[in-house]
Short mmCIF file of C-alpha atoms in Angstrom, two decimals:
data_model
loop_
_atom_site.label_atom_id
_atom_site.label_comp_id
_atom_site.label_asym_id
_atom_site.label_seq_id
_atom_site.Cartn_x
_atom_site.Cartn_y
_atom_site.Cartn_z
CA MET A 84 151.24 -31.97 -13.58
CA ASP A 85 153.17 -32.67 -10.50
CA ALA A 86 156.48 -34.20 -9.49
CA THR A 87 157.53 -35.58 -6.27
CA PHE A 88 161.26 -36.60 -5.10
CA ASN A 89 162.66 -36.99 -1.55
CA VAL A 90 165.58 -35.42 -0.29
CA CYS A 91 167.50 -36.96 2.82
CA SER A 92 169.43 -34.46 5.33
CA SER A 93 173.00 -35.18 6.57
CA ASP A 94 171.37 -36.91 9.61
CA GLY A 95 169.28 -39.38 7.61
CA VAL A 96 165.91 -37.75 7.86
CA VAL A 97 164.02 -38.00 4.49
CA PHE A 98 161.79 -34.98 3.23
CA GLN A 99 159.24 -35.34 0.55
CA VAL A 100 159.07 -32.41 -2.08
CA ASN A 101 156.01 -32.16 -4.09
CA LEU A 102 156.24 -29.65 -7.12
CA LYS A 103 152.75 -28.56 -8.58
CA TYR A 104 154.06 -26.14 -11.09
CA GLY A 105 153.46 -26.68 -14.84
CA GLY A 106 156.76 -25.46 -16.45
CA MET A 107 159.22 -26.53 -13.51
CA SER A 108 157.21 -29.84 -12.72
CA LYS A 109 157.64 -31.05 -16.42
CA MET A 110 161.42 -30.27 -16.39
CA VAL A 111 161.73 -32.01 -13.02
CA LEU A 112 159.54 -34.95 -14.15
CA LYS A 113 161.54 -35.55 -17.12
CA LEU A 114 164.88 -35.29 -15.42
CA MET A 115 163.27 -38.02 -12.74
CA THR A 116 162.47 -40.27 -15.55
CA GLU A 117 165.89 -39.76 -17.47
CA LEU A 118 168.27 -40.18 -14.50
CA PRO A 119 168.31 -43.39 -12.92
CA GLY A 120 168.11 -43.31 -9.18
CA PHE A 121 166.53 -39.83 -9.08
CA THR A 122 163.45 -41.21 -7.66
CA ASP A 123 165.63 -42.40 -4.35
CA ALA A 124 166.14 -39.85 -1.63
CA VAL A 125 168.83 -37.68 -2.82
CA PRO A 126 171.40 -37.01 -0.02
CA LEU A 127 171.84 -33.46 0.91
CA ASN A 128 175.19 -34.12 2.97
CA HIS A 129 175.63 -30.50 4.16
CA ILE A 130 172.24 -29.75 5.65
CA ASP A 131 170.97 -31.36 8.74
CA SER A 132 167.12 -32.10 9.22
CA ALA A 133 166.51 -29.04 11.42
CA GLU A 134 167.83 -26.56 8.77
CA LEU A 135 166.15 -28.58 5.87
CA HIS A 136 162.92 -28.55 7.62
CA TRP A 137 162.97 -24.87 8.25
CA GLY A 138 164.02 -24.15 4.74
CA LEU A 139 161.42 -26.21 3.32
CA LYS A 140 158.68 -24.71 5.45
CA TRP A 141 159.94 -21.00 4.76
CA LEU A 142 160.01 -22.11 1.07
CA GLU A 143 156.40 -23.40 1.32
CA PHE A 144 155.24 -20.14 3.02
CA TYR A 145 156.82 -17.94 0.63
CA PHE A 146 156.66 -19.98 -2.43
CA PRO A 147 153.93 -22.81 -1.82
CA ILE A 148 155.51 -25.76 -3.56
CA MET A 149 153.04 -27.92 -1.48
CA SER A 150 149.96 -26.38 -2.71
CA GLU A 151 147.82 -25.34 -5.89
CA LYS A 152 147.20 -21.92 -4.36
CA PHE A 153 150.03 -20.15 -6.39
CA PRO A 154 148.49 -19.86 -9.82
CA GLN A 155 145.23 -18.63 -8.58
CA GLU A 156 146.63 -15.86 -6.43
CA PRO A 157 146.52 -12.52 -8.21
CA HIS A 158 148.76 -10.57 -5.55
CA LEU A 159 151.71 -13.19 -6.21
CA LYS A 160 151.76 -12.24 -9.95
CA ASN A 161 155.06 -10.70 -9.88
CA ASP A 162 158.65 -11.68 -10.36
CA GLU A 163 157.72 -15.35 -9.40
CA VAL A 164 155.20 -15.43 -12.09
CA ILE A 165 157.83 -13.87 -14.65
CA PHE A 166 160.22 -16.47 -13.26
CA LEU A 167 157.93 -19.37 -13.91
CA ASP A 168 157.00 -18.02 -17.39
CA GLN A 169 160.75 -17.79 -18.14
CA MET A 170 161.26 -21.38 -16.87
CA GLU A 171 158.56 -22.76 -19.29
CA ARG A 172 160.16 -20.80 -22.24
CA ASN A 173 163.74 -21.28 -21.44
CA VAL A 174 164.97 -24.65 -20.07
CA ASP A 175 168.46 -23.17 -19.91
CA VAL A 176 167.62 -21.31 -16.88
CA LEU A 177 167.74 -24.59 -14.72
CA SER A 178 169.48 -26.93 -17.30
CA ILE A 179 171.52 -29.49 -15.22
CA GLY A 180 173.73 -32.56 -15.85
CA ARG A 181 175.30 -34.32 -19.13
CA LYS A 182 172.08 -33.33 -21.32
CA PHE A 183 171.26 -30.13 -19.85
CA GLY A 184 174.41 -28.36 -18.62
CA CYS A 185 174.56 -26.49 -15.44
CA SER A 186 173.67 -22.62 -15.46
CA LYS A 187 175.55 -20.23 -13.33
CA LEU A 188 172.19 -19.05 -11.83
CA SER A 189 171.80 -22.76 -10.43
CA GLN A 190 175.28 -22.85 -9.23
CA ARG A 191 175.34 -19.68 -7.37
CA TYR A 192 172.44 -20.49 -4.99
CA GLN A 193 173.38 -23.28 -2.61
CA PHE A 194 171.47 -24.08 0.51
CA TRP A 195 173.80 -22.73 2.90
CA TYR A 196 173.97 -19.33 1.21
CA VAL A 197 170.39 -18.88 0.93
CA PHE A 198 169.74 -19.98 4.37
CA GLU A 199 172.40 -17.71 5.93
CA LYS A 200 171.16 -14.85 4.14
CA ILE A 201 167.59 -15.41 5.44
CA LYS A 202 168.76 -15.98 9.08
CA ASN A 203 170.82 -12.66 8.84
CA GLY A 204 167.65 -11.02 7.97
CA GLU A 205 168.66 -10.27 4.45
CA PRO A 206 165.82 -10.45 1.75
CA MET A 207 166.07 -13.61 -0.62
CA ALA A 208 163.59 -13.79 -3.54
CA ALA A 209 161.58 -17.07 -3.37
CA ARG A 210 162.99 -18.01 -6.94
CA ASP A 211 166.56 -18.12 -5.69
CA CYS A 212 165.66 -20.21 -2.76
CA PHE A 213 163.72 -22.63 -5.23
CA ASN A 214 166.68 -22.53 -7.44
CA ALA A 215 168.99 -23.64 -4.54
CA ILE A 216 166.85 -26.76 -3.79
CA LEU A 217 166.33 -27.73 -7.37
CA ALA A 218 170.10 -27.00 -8.18
CA ASP A 219 171.40 -29.10 -5.34
CA VAL A 220 168.96 -32.07 -5.67
CA LEU A 221 169.60 -32.46 -9.59
CA ARG A 222 173.21 -31.84 -9.12
CA THR A 223 173.28 -34.65 -6.43
CA ALA A 224 171.06 -36.89 -8.59
CA MET A 225 173.59 -36.58 -11.48
CA GLN A 226 176.62 -37.45 -9.04
CA VAL A 227 174.66 -40.73 -8.22
CA ASP A 228 173.72 -41.43 -11.88
CA ALA A 229 177.50 -41.17 -12.52
CA GLN A 230 178.67 -43.18 -9.70
CA ARG A 231 176.14 -45.89 -10.87
CA ASP A 232 177.44 -45.80 -14.40
CA ALA A 233 180.93 -46.18 -13.16
CA ARG A 234 180.12 -49.26 -10.94
CA GLN A 235 178.31 -50.87 -13.98
CA ASP A 236 181.23 -50.15 -16.24
CA GLN A 237 183.54 -51.53 -13.68
CA GLN A 238 181.29 -54.71 -13.25
CA ASN A 239 181.17 -55.21 -16.96
CA ALA A 240 184.83 -54.92 -17.23
CA GLU A 241 185.38 -57.47 -14.79
CA LEU A 242 182.70 -59.81 -16.30
CA ASN A 243 184.68 -59.30 -19.77
CA ALA A 244 188.13 -60.12 -18.14
#
């Protein structure tokens, strides 16, 4: 099962992210169907297109979200595989929003933190970088959802007035 969503950089460039991992994809797909507006391009207001492009390319190289190679590559069966296994069994690892909560693990890894560490030559596990993308996208989607709910409530109140 795969899940596709779009993210939009601070300068208006839209990037498509396609997830092909069973455990994570199911969770993201569930969020996509349960959160209105999540299929829209989610704005990442603090990341410009150059940095977002570079970050996604690095992530694809290290943790290939755009290909199906990962599950078949025996030399990659290390902490990434353990992480994916944990994701399948423990939804709380990346639980986001009203129905899911937001774990400290997700909150810690923001794009700027991940990319700055990489740029400074510090090692960063792929799962941390991947967490940063999902956490930021899903948090923003929750904000978009809450804003739409507030607008709908206001419109309903005006109609009933």
